Coordinates of C-alpha atoms in Angstrom, one line a residue:
F1 CA 62.8 8.8 123.2
S2 CA 59.1 8.4 122.5
H3 CA 57.0 11.4 121.3
T4 CA 54.4 12.4 123.6
G5 CA 52.5 15.6 125.1
S6 CA 54.0 18.8 123.6
G7 CA 56.9 17.3 122.2
F8 CA 59.9 17.5 124.6
F9 CA 60.3 13.8 124.4
A10 CA 60.9 14.2 120.7
S11 CA 63.9 12.1 119.2
P12 CA 67.2 14.2 118.4
A13 CA 66.6 13.4 114.7
S14 CA 63.1 15.1 114.7
Q15 CA 64.4 18.1 116.9
Q16 CA 67.2 18.5 114.3
N17 CA 64.8 18.5 111.4
K18 CA 62.7 21.2 112.6
S19 CA 62.6 24.4 110.3
N20 CA 63.6 27.8 111.7
S21 CA 59.9 29.1 111.5
E22 CA 58.8 25.8 113.2
R23 CA 61.2 26.7 116.1
E24 CA 59.9 30.4 116.3
R25 CA 56.4 29.1 116.5
S26 CA 57.5 26.8 119.4
Q27 CA 58.7 29.8 121.5
P28 CA 56.3 30.3 124.3
T29 CA 53.7 32.8 124.2
T30 CA 53.3 35.2 127.1
A31 CA 50.8 33.3 128.9
A32 CA 52.9 30.2 128.2
A33 CA 55.9 31.7 129.4
A34 CA 54.3 32.5 132.7
A35 CA 53.0 28.8 133.2
T36 CA 56.5 27.8 132.3
A37 CA 58.2 30.3 134.9
S38 CA 55.8 29.0 137.5
T39 CA 57.3 25.6 137.3
L40 CA 60.7 26.6 138.1
S41 CA 59.9 29.6 140.4
D42 CA 59.8 29.1 144.2
S43 CA 57.7 30.9 146.7
F44 CA 60.3 33.8 147.2
G45 CA 60.0 34.6 143.3
R46 CA 63.4 33.1 142.6
F47 CA 63.2 31.6 139.0
H48 CA 65.9 28.6 138.5
S49 CA 67.5 28.6 135.2
Y50 CA 70.8 26.7 136.2
L51 CA 70.7 22.8 136.5
R52 CA 73.5 20.7 137.6
I53 CA 73.4 17.0 137.0
S54 CA 75.5 14.5 138.7
L55 CA 76.5 11.9 136.2
T56 CA 78.1 9.4 138.4
E57 CA 79.0 9.0 142.3
R58 CA 82.4 7.4 141.2
C59 CA 85.7 9.4 141.3
N60 CA 89.0 8.5 140.6
L61 CA 90.5 10.4 143.4
R62 CA 90.3 9.9 147.2
C63 CA 90.3 13.3 148.6
K64 CA 90.5 13.3 152.5
Y65 CA 88.1 16.3 152.9
C66 CA 85.5 14.5 150.4
M67 CA 85.8 10.9 151.1
P68 CA 85.3 9.7 154.6
A69 CA 88.0 7.4 156.2
D70 CA 85.7 4.4 156.3
G71 CA 84.6 5.0 152.6
V72 CA 81.1 5.6 151.0
Q73 CA 78.4 3.0 149.9
L74 CA 78.0 3.3 146.1
T75 CA 74.4 3.4 144.8
Q76 CA 73.6 0.2 142.7
K77 CA 74.0 0.6 138.9
Q78 CA 70.5 -0.3 138.2
Q79 CA 69.4 2.8 140.6
L80 CA 71.3 5.2 138.7
L81 CA 70.0 7.4 136.0
T82 CA 70.9 6.0 132.3
S83 CA 72.2 8.3 129.7
A84 CA 68.8 8.4 128.0
E85 CA 67.2 9.6 131.3
V86 CA 69.8 12.1 131.8
L87 CA 69.0 13.6 128.3
Q88 CA 65.3 13.1 129.0
L89 CA 65.2 15.1 132.2
A90 CA 67.7 17.6 130.8
S91 CA 65.3 18.2 127.9
L92 CA 62.4 18.8 130.3
F93 CA 64.2 21.3 132.3
V94 CA 65.3 23.2 129.2
A95 CA 61.6 23.3 128.0
E96 CA 60.6 24.6 131.4
G97 CA 63.5 27.6 131.1
V98 CA 66.8 26.2 132.2
R99 CA 69.3 27.8 130.0
K100 CA 72.7 26.6 131.8
I101 CA 73.6 22.9 132.6
R102 CA 76.6 21.8 134.5
L103 CA 77.6 18.0 134.4
T104 CA 79.3 16.9 137.9
G105 CA 80.0 13.8 139.7
G106 CA 81.7 12.1 141.4
E107 CA 84.0 12.8 138.6
P108 CA 82.1 13.0 135.2
T109 CA 85.2 12.1 133.2
V110 CA 85.1 8.5 134.5
R111 CA 81.9 8.2 132.2
K112 CA 82.8 6.8 128.9
D113 CA 79.8 8.4 127.2
L114 CA 80.6 12.0 128.7
T115 CA 81.3 13.4 125.3
E116 CA 78.2 11.8 123.7
I117 CA 76.2 13.3 126.5
V118 CA 77.6 16.7 125.9
A119 CA 77.0 16.5 122.1
Q120 CA 73.3 15.2 122.6
L121 CA 72.6 18.0 125.1
K122 CA 73.7 20.6 122.6
A123 CA 72.1 18.9 119.5
T124 CA 68.7 18.5 121.0
N125 CA 68.3 21.6 123.1
P126 CA 68.5 24.8 121.1
L127 CA 67.5 26.9 123.7
L128 CA 70.1 25.7 126.0
E129 CA 73.0 28.5 126.1
S130 CA 75.7 26.7 128.1
V131 CA 77.0 23.1 129.1
G132 CA 79.7 22.9 131.4
I133 CA 81.5 20.3 133.5
T134 CA 83.2 20.2 137.0
T135 CA 86.2 17.9 136.9
N136 CA 89.4 17.2 138.9
G137 CA 91.4 17.7 135.8
L138 CA 93.0 14.4 135.5
M139 CA 91.6 13.2 132.0
L140 CA 91.4 16.5 130.6
T141 CA 94.6 16.1 128.3
R142 CA 93.0 13.0 126.8
Q143 CA 89.2 14.2 126.6
L144 CA 89.1 17.9 126.4
V145 CA 89.8 18.4 122.7
G146 CA 86.8 15.9 121.9
L147 CA 84.5 17.7 124.4
Q148 CA 85.3 20.9 122.8
R149 CA 84.1 19.7 119.4
A150 CA 81.0 18.1 121.1
G151 CA 80.1 21.6 122.4
L152 CA 81.4 21.8 125.7
D153 CA 81.2 25.6 126.8
A154 CA 82.7 26.0 130.3
L155 CA 85.0 24.4 132.3
N156 CA 85.7 24.2 136.3
V157 CA 88.7 22.4 137.6
S158 CA 88.9 21.3 141.2
L159 CA 92.3 21.9 142.6
D160 CA 93.5 22.5 146.2
T161 CA 97.1 22.8 146.1
L162 CA 99.9 23.9 143.8
R163 CA 102.4 21.5 145.4
A164 CA 102.7 18.0 144.1
A165 CA 103.5 16.4 147.2
R166 CA 100.8 17.9 149.0
Y167 CA 98.2 17.2 146.1
E168 CA 99.2 13.4 146.7
Q169 CA 98.5 13.7 150.4
I170 CA 95.1 15.2 149.8
T171 CA 93.9 12.9 146.9
R172 CA 95.9 9.9 148.0
R173 CA 96.9 9.7 144.2
K174 CA 99.4 10.9 142.1
G175 CA 98.7 13.4 139.1
W176 CA 99.2 17.1 140.0
D177 CA 101.3 17.3 136.8
R178 CA 98.5 16.0 134.5
V179 CA 96.0 18.5 136.1
M180 CA 98.2 21.6 135.5
A181 CA 98.8 20.2 132.1
G182 CA 95.0 20.0 131.4
I183 CA 94.4 23.5 132.9
D184 CA 97.1 25.0 130.3
L185 CA 95.5 22.9 127.6
A186 CA 92.1 24.5 128.5
I187 CA 93.7 28.0 128.2
Q188 CA 95.4 27.1 124.7
L189 CA 91.8 25.9 123.4
G190 CA 90.2 29.1 124.3
Y191 CA 88.6 28.5 127.5
R192 CA 89.0 30.3 130.6
P193 CA 88.9 27.7 133.0
K194 CA 87.7 28.3 136.7
V195 CA 89.8 26.7 139.4
N196 CA 88.0 25.8 142.4
C197 CA 90.2 25.6 145.7
V198 CA 88.6 24.6 149.0
L199 CA 90.7 26.3 151.6
M200 CA 91.1 24.5 155.2
K201 CA 92.9 26.2 158.1
G202 CA 96.0 24.5 158.7
F203 CA 96.3 22.5 155.8
N204 CA 96.5 24.6 152.6
E205 CA 95.7 28.4 153.8
D206 CA 99.4 29.1 153.3
E207 CA 99.0 28.7 149.3
I208 CA 96.5 31.6 149.1
C209 CA 99.1 34.3 147.7
D210 CA 100.4 31.3 145.4
F211 CA 97.1 30.8 143.7
V212 CA 96.8 34.6 143.3
E213 CA 100.4 34.3 141.5
L214 CA 98.9 31.7 139.0
T215 CA 96.6 34.3 137.8
R216 CA 99.8 36.4 136.8
D217 CA 100.3 35.0 133.4
R218 CA 97.5 32.5 133.1
N219 CA 93.9 33.4 132.0
V220 CA 92.1 31.6 134.9
D221 CA 89.5 32.3 137.4
V222 CA 90.6 31.1 140.7
R223 CA 87.9 30.8 143.2
F224 CA 88.3 30.0 146.7
I225 CA 85.6 28.2 148.6
E226 CA 84.8 28.4 152.3
Y227 CA 84.9 24.7 153.7
M228 CA 81.4 23.5 153.8
P229 CA 79.8 20.5 155.5
F230 CA 78.4 17.4 153.7
T231 CA 78.2 13.8 154.4
G232 CA 81.0 12.2 155.9
N233 CA 83.6 15.1 155.8
R234 CA 83.3 15.7 159.6
W235 CA 83.1 19.2 159.1
D236 CA 84.1 21.6 161.9
T237 CA 84.2 25.5 162.1
D238 CA 87.9 25.1 163.1
K239 CA 88.8 24.1 159.6
M240 CA 87.0 26.8 157.9
V241 CA 88.9 30.0 156.6
P242 CA 86.2 32.9 156.4
Y243 CA 86.2 35.1 153.1
R244 CA 87.4 38.1 155.2
A245 CA 90.4 36.4 156.5
M246 CA 91.3 35.3 152.9
L247 CA 90.8 38.9 151.6
E248 CA 92.9 40.3 154.4
T249 CA 95.9 38.1 153.5
I250 CA 95.9 38.7 150.0
R251 CA 95.6 42.5 150.4
A252 CA 98.4 42.4 153.0
R253 CA 100.7 41.4 149.9
Y254 CA 98.6 42.8 147.1
P255 CA 97.5 46.3 148.4
T256 CA 96.0 47.1 144.9
F257 CA 93.6 43.9 145.1
E258 CA 90.6 45.3 143.4
A259 CA 86.8 44.1 143.4
L260 CA 85.1 43.5 139.9
P261 CA 81.3 43.9 139.3
N262 CA 79.3 40.6 139.6
G263 CA 76.3 39.3 137.8
P264 CA 73.0 38.9 139.6
H265 CA 73.3 35.3 139.8
D266 CA 77.2 34.9 140.4
T267 CA 78.0 32.9 143.5
S268 CA 81.7 34.2 143.4
K269 CA 82.6 37.6 144.5
A270 CA 85.2 38.5 141.7
Y271 CA 88.4 40.3 142.4
R272 CA 91.7 40.9 140.4
V273 CA 95.1 42.1 141.0
P274 CA 95.6 44.9 138.2
G275 CA 97.8 43.8 135.3
Y276 CA 97.5 40.0 136.0
R277 CA 95.7 38.1 133.1
G278 CA 93.4 36.1 135.5
Q279 CA 91.0 37.0 138.2
M280 CA 89.9 35.7 141.7
G281 CA 86.9 34.9 143.3
F282 CA 85.4 34.0 146.8
I283 CA 82.5 31.6 147.2
T284 CA 81.2 32.6 150.7
S285 CA 78.5 30.0 151.1
M286 CA 79.0 29.8 154.9
T287 CA 79.9 33.6 155.9
E288 CA 77.8 35.5 153.5
H289 CA 75.3 33.3 151.8
F290 CA 73.9 34.2 148.3
C291 CA 70.5 32.5 148.8
G292 CA 68.6 35.6 147.8
S293 CA 69.6 35.3 144.2
C294 CA 70.0 31.3 143.9
N295 CA 68.9 30.1 140.5
R296 CA 70.3 26.5 141.1
L297 CA 68.7 23.1 140.9
R298 CA 70.5 19.8 141.5
I299 CA 69.7 16.1 140.2
T300 CA 71.6 13.5 141.6
A301 CA 73.5 10.5 140.1
D302 CA 70.5 8.5 141.1
G303 CA 67.8 10.8 140.0
N304 CA 66.8 12.8 143.0
L305 CA 66.1 16.5 142.6
K306 CA 67.8 18.6 145.1
V307 CA 66.4 22.2 145.2
C308 CA 69.3 23.5 147.9
L309 CA 72.5 22.1 148.6
F310 CA 72.2 22.4 152.3
G311 CA 68.6 21.1 152.3
N312 CA 67.7 17.5 153.4
T313 CA 64.8 16.7 151.3
E314 CA 65.2 15.4 147.9
V315 CA 62.5 13.8 145.4
S316 CA 62.9 11.2 143.1
L317 CA 62.5 11.9 139.3
R318 CA 64.0 8.8 138.5
D319 CA 61.0 6.8 140.1
A320 CA 58.7 9.1 138.2
L321 CA 60.4 8.6 134.9
R322 CA 60.3 4.8 135.4
S323 CA 56.5 4.7 136.4
P324 CA 54.4 3.4 133.6
G325 CA 51.7 6.1 134.2
C326 CA 54.1 9.2 134.4
S327 CA 53.0 12.0 132.0
E328 CA 54.7 15.1 131.3
D329 CA 52.1 17.1 133.5
D330 CA 52.9 14.8 136.3
L331 CA 56.6 15.4 136.2
R332 CA 56.1 19.2 135.9
C333 CA 53.7 18.9 139.0
L334 CA 56.4 16.9 140.8
I335 CA 59.3 19.4 140.0
S336 CA 57.0 22.5 140.9
A337 CA 56.1 21.1 144.2
A338 CA 59.6 20.4 145.2
V339 CA 60.8 23.9 143.9
K340 CA 58.2 25.7 145.7
R341 CA 59.1 23.9 149.0
K342 CA 62.5 25.5 148.8
K343 CA 63.5 27.6 152.0
K344 CA 64.4 31.3 151.8
Q345 CA 67.9 30.5 152.8
H346 CA 70.0 27.8 154.4
A347 CA 70.9 28.0 157.8
G348 CA 74.7 27.7 157.8
A349 CA 75.7 24.1 158.8
P350 CA 72.7 21.9 158.3
A351 CA 71.3 19.5 161.0
R352 CA 73.2 16.2 160.5
S353 CA 70.1 14.1 160.8
T354 CA 69.9 10.5 159.2
T355 CA 66.3 9.9 159.1
T356 CA 64.0 10.0 156.1
T357 CA 61.7 12.9 155.4
N358 CA 58.2 12.3 153.8
T359 CA 57.7 14.5 150.8
S360 CA 54.1 13.8 150.0
Y361 CA 53.1 17.1 148.8
A362 CA 49.6 18.6 148.6
Q363 CA 49.0 17.7 145.0
T364 CA 47.0 14.3 144.6
T365 CA 49.0 12.0 142.2
T366 CA 50.4 8.6 143.1
L367 CA 53.9 9.7 141.9
F368 CA 54.4 11.6 145.2
Q369 CA 53.6 8.7 147.3
R370 CA 55.8 5.9 145.8
R371 CA 58.2 6.3 148.4
P372 CA 59.7 9.0 150.8
A373 CA 62.6 10.9 149.4
L374 CA 65.8 10.3 151.1
Q375 CA 67.8 13.3 152.8
L376 CA 71.1 14.3 151.8
Q377 CA 72.6 13.0 154.7
Q378 CA 72.2 9.0 154.3
P379 CA 73.0 6.8 157.0
H380 CA 76.4 6.8 157.8
R381 CA 78.8 5.8 160.7
H382 CA 80.6 8.8 162.3
Y383 CA 82.0 6.8 165.0
A384 CA 85.0 4.4 165.1
S385 CA 84.6 0.9 164.1
L386 CA 86.3 -2.4 164.4
S387 CA 87.4 -3.3 160.7
H388 CA 88.0 -7.0 161.6
V389 CA 84.8 -7.7 163.3
D390 CA 81.8 -8.7 160.9
V391 CA 79.0 -6.2 161.7
H392 CA 76.3 -8.8 161.3
T393 CA 77.6 -11.9 163.3
G394 CA 80.1 -10.1 165.8
R395 CA 82.9 -12.7 164.8
A396 CA 86.3 -11.8 163.9
T397 CA 87.0 -11.5 160.1
M398 CA 90.0 -10.8 157.7
V399 CA 89.2 -7.6 155.8
D400 CA 88.7 -8.2 152.1
V401 CA 91.0 -6.3 150.0
D402 CA 90.1 -7.3 146.6
D403 CA 88.4 -4.3 145.5
K404 CA 91.3 -2.1 146.8
L405 CA 94.0 -0.5 144.6
S406 CA 97.5 -1.7 144.4
T407 CA 99.6 1.4 145.8
K408 CA 103.1 2.1 147.2
R409 CA 102.7 1.9 151.0
I410 CA 105.2 2.8 153.6
A411 CA 105.1 2.7 157.3
K412 CA 107.4 3.8 160.1
A413 CA 107.4 2.5 163.8
Q414 CA 109.8 3.0 166.8
A415 CA 110.4 1.5 170.1
T416 CA 112.5 2.4 172.9
V417 CA 114.3 0.0 175.4
Y418 CA 115.4 1.5 178.8
V419 CA 118.4 -0.7 180.0
G420 CA 120.0 1.2 182.7
P421 CA 123.8 2.4 183.1
T422 CA 125.3 -1.0 183.6
I423 CA 123.7 -2.7 180.7
A424 CA 124.3 0.2 178.4
A425 CA 128.0 0.1 179.1
L426 CA 128.3 -3.4 178.4
I427 CA 126.1 -2.9 175.0
E428 CA 128.4 -0.1 174.1
N429 CA 131.6 -2.3 174.7
N430 CA 130.0 -5.3 173.1
E431 CA 130.7 -7.3 176.2
L432 CA 127.6 -9.1 176.7
K433 CA 127.8 -12.9 176.7
K434 CA 125.1 -13.4 174.1
G435 CA 126.7 -11.2 171.4
D436 CA 126.2 -7.9 169.6
V437 CA 122.8 -6.8 171.0
L438 CA 122.3 -3.8 168.5
S439 CA 123.1 -6.0 165.5
I440 CA 121.1 -9.3 166.6
S441 CA 118.1 -7.1 167.5
Q442 CA 118.3 -5.4 164.0
M443 CA 118.1 -9.0 162.3
A444 CA 115.4 -10.2 164.7
A445 CA 113.3 -7.1 163.6
I446 CA 113.7 -7.9 159.7
V447 CA 113.0 -11.6 160.4
A448 CA 109.6 -10.4 162.5
A449 CA 108.4 -8.0 159.7
K450 CA 108.5 -10.8 157.2
K451 CA 106.7 -13.2 159.6
T452 CA 104.0 -11.0 160.8
S453 CA 101.0 -12.6 159.2
D454 CA 102.1 -15.8 161.0
L455 CA 102.1 -14.1 164.3
I456 CA 98.9 -11.7 163.9
P457 CA 96.1 -14.0 163.1
L458 CA 93.9 -11.8 160.8
C459 CA 96.9 -9.9 159.2
H460 CA 97.7 -10.2 155.4
N461 CA 100.6 -12.1 154.1
I462 CA 102.2 -9.2 152.1
P463 CA 105.3 -9.4 149.9
L464 CA 107.5 -6.7 151.2
S465 CA 109.7 -4.8 149.0
S466 CA 112.1 -3.0 151.6
I467 CA 112.8 -3.5 155.3
K468 CA 115.2 -1.0 157.0
V469 CA 115.9 -1.2 160.7
E470 CA 118.1 1.2 162.8
T471 CA 119.1 0.3 166.5
N472 CA 121.2 2.7 168.4
L473 CA 122.3 3.1 171.9
N474 CA 121.9 6.3 173.6
S475 CA 124.5 6.4 176.2
S476 CA 123.5 9.4 178.0
T477 CA 119.8 8.2 178.8
H478 CA 120.7 4.5 178.6
E479 CA 118.3 3.5 175.9
V480 CA 118.3 1.6 173.0
H481 CA 116.2 3.4 170.2
I482 CA 114.6 1.3 167.5
L483 CA 113.2 2.5 164.2
A484 CA 111.7 0.6 161.4
K485 CA 110.7 1.6 157.9
V486 CA 108.6 -1.1 155.9
K487 CA 107.6 -0.8 152.1
C488 CA 105.4 -2.6 149.9
D489 CA 103.5 -2.4 146.8
G490 CA 100.0 -3.6 147.5
K491 CA 96.5 -3.4 148.6
T492 CA 96.8 -3.0 152.3
G493 CA 99.2 -1.3 154.6
V494 CA 102.5 -2.4 156.4
E495 CA 102.1 -0.6 159.6
M496 CA 101.7 -4.0 161.5
E497 CA 104.8 -5.3 160.1
A498 CA 106.7 -2.1 161.0
L499 CA 105.2 -2.6 164.6
T500 CA 105.8 -6.1 164.8
A501 CA 109.5 -5.3 163.8
V502 CA 110.2 -2.8 166.5
S503 CA 108.4 -5.1 169.1
I504 CA 110.4 -8.2 168.2
A505 CA 113.6 -6.2 168.2
A506 CA 112.7 -4.7 171.7
L507 CA 112.2 -8.2 173.0
T508 CA 115.4 -9.4 171.6
V509 CA 117.2 -6.7 173.4
Y510 CA 115.5 -7.6 176.6
D511 CA 116.5 -11.4 176.0
M512 CA 120.0 -10.8 175.5
C513 CA 120.3 -8.6 178.5
K514 CA 118.0 -10.0 181.0
A515 CA 120.8 -12.1 182.7
V516 CA 122.4 -9.0 183.9
S517 CA 119.2 -7.2 185.2
H518 CA 115.3 -7.4 185.0
E519 CA 115.0 -3.8 185.4
I520 CA 114.8 -3.5 181.7
L521 CA 111.8 -1.4 180.4
I522 CA 110.3 -1.5 176.9
K523 CA 108.4 1.5 176.1
N524 CA 107.0 4.0 173.4
I525 CA 106.2 1.4 170.9
M526 CA 104.2 3.4 168.4
L527 CA 103.5 4.0 164.6
V528 CA 105.1 7.3 163.6
E529 CA 104.1 7.3 159.7
K530 CA 102.0 5.6 157.4
T531 CA 101.3 6.4 153.8
G532 CA 99.8 4.9 150.7
G533 CA 96.3 3.9 151.9
K534 CA 93.1 5.8 152.2
S535 CA 93.8 6.7 155.8
E536 CA 97.2 8.3 156.4
F537 CA 99.0 9.2 159.4
Y538 CA 102.0 11.3 160.5
R539 CA 102.8 11.5 164.0
K540 CA 103.4 15.1 165.1
Q541 CA 106.2 16.1 167.5
F542 CA 108.0 12.8 166.9
S543 CA 111.9 13.1 167.3
H544 CA 114.3 10.4 167.4
D545 CA 117.8 12.0 168.1
A546 CA 119.7 9.0 167.5
S547 CA 118.0 7.9 164.0
T548 CA 118.9 9.0 160.5
L549 CA 115.7 7.8 159.2
E550 CA 113.7 10.6 157.8
T551 CA 110.9 11.4 160.3
R552 CA 109.8 14.9 159.4
T553 CA 106.0 15.6 158.9
M554 CA 104.8 15.5 155.2
E555 CA 103.9 19.4 155.6
E556 CA 107.7 20.1 156.3
R557 CA 108.8 17.9 153.4
T558 CA 106.1 19.6 151.2
T559 CA 107.3 23.1 152.1
E560 CA 111.0 22.1 151.8
R561 CA 110.6 20.3 148.2
M562 CA 108.2 22.5 146.4
P563 CA 108.3 25.9 144.7
P564 CA 105.9 28.3 145.7
V565 CA 104.2 28.8 142.2
P566 CA 104.5 26.4 139.3
P567 CA 106.2 28.0 136.2
T568 CA 103.9 28.6 133.2
R569 CA 104.0 25.6 130.7
P570 CA 105.2 26.6 127.4
Y571 CA 102.2 26.6 124.6
R572 CA 102.3 23.6 122.7
T573 CA 101.7 23.1 119.1
D574 CA 101.9 19.3 118.6
P575 CA 98.6 17.6 117.8
I576 CA 96.4 16.1 120.4
V577 CA 94.8 13.9 117.9
T578 CA 96.9 12.0 115.5
N579 CA 96.8 13.4 112.0
E580 CA 94.9 16.7 113.0
Q581 CA 96.1 20.1 113.1
F582 CA 95.9 21.6 116.4
V583 CA 96.7 25.5 116.8
P584 CA 96.9 26.8 120.4
M585 CA 94.5 29.9 121.0
Y586 CA 95.9 32.9 123.2
I587 CA 93.1 34.9 125.1

């Protein structure tokens, strides 16, 4: 950084060479402190000492409640803050009174320079009291020791389930075991990790007491977060579990569940079960907001300052930094103007507008008029769209799957053919002239699945790893039931292959039986289940009495397979880094 003004842009080396007396002299006087406080104080007297900085928009998970089904548009790299700009802004805010910084994303651990950023924040900002990260925990076993050496003070881990199968369903990725190992490693290294869990009605609310049990022998702070609205998650009140309902559920099983004292700026209402090593918390953003004591500011990955999570307006600090005429005072004015426009409180669910808001403030400086700041709600489709139609030309097009990850994909489909009592008897006794209806239709389904891309014009040619087809006759209803299960390891799903398989099998039944009667009815051709992609599907209330293929819902399989609470991992003493001593710490 170049040296300008009062020196908050000073290079890391020059700051490290300061003597203690120089640092003491650099502390603000009473008058200067008042001026400093005014920069980060809003019109309601709230001073903002906590800054959250998003390092990236990218993530290595695809959580359903976070990632919309049609994906998100990532900002171009040149529009994102560089590492130098992140450190520059952090130093400015620390000089103005910020004492706590949390690095977020996206997923911050996908940044290769995360450890270096943490080290620089600690080395160049002696007034900074805490640097933390919020992570999904997948990379902790690889990175946490290095981050601790760099000076990382606090750790939040986002984990919405204690069941491996459900974790994979939520995130569309494997990795639950790695997250739990990362949490245990954090405890061994002396951290008290905060485990953030977003509760959703009808999805993971049945695990409330399981998370309480997690605190029995682990020194963690589990925090339940009320489901909140944000871009693309299609929030509705039916999914939200209110704080009071959570508390009632826990106290029904743990009558001694007790409240703990909270700090003036704590967003979490703290509780514990007496005798348990850890504690619980409730972040009640929707039902009992904590706006009156809010001390948080946010900087997005593309450099916009957000003064309220639920607010729509943002102001671009990136544009100001990159402006040749930008001075330290201009930045202070820009930040101060944004902070002073902060509302007294949010109004629950925000308006879902997609327009831009002009944030030209009263101060007269060219920085404020470079462009309007974008709202939190970026333009985004919330209606169904045709994936095989070019939005610009309206012409049919094949979907480009080059950027998709290759995953294991499974699809199941079914069809029913009503043949009537006469044909049913002929099939059962294998007396039709064309041969064994069930076996031949089964073979037709397998061939059809492999030929799907030849039949469906815009369907990808996929190397299938497995095709299983069952054809069964129900003598009582005079129906042939067909069920197909198709698998592949690829970048696109196989539901079309499964649907084609059962459709051709049904047509084969018709072809082989039409000489006897044309009263045959093909019905109920449908997708039963689809897994492995960004949008998964499980048809509820599906039953197929004649089939032995597994057709239970994911919820039923999850409940049946997973234990209610994972066992505590044994404390390990093997080195995390080769040739280095590692001693676990108990707290």
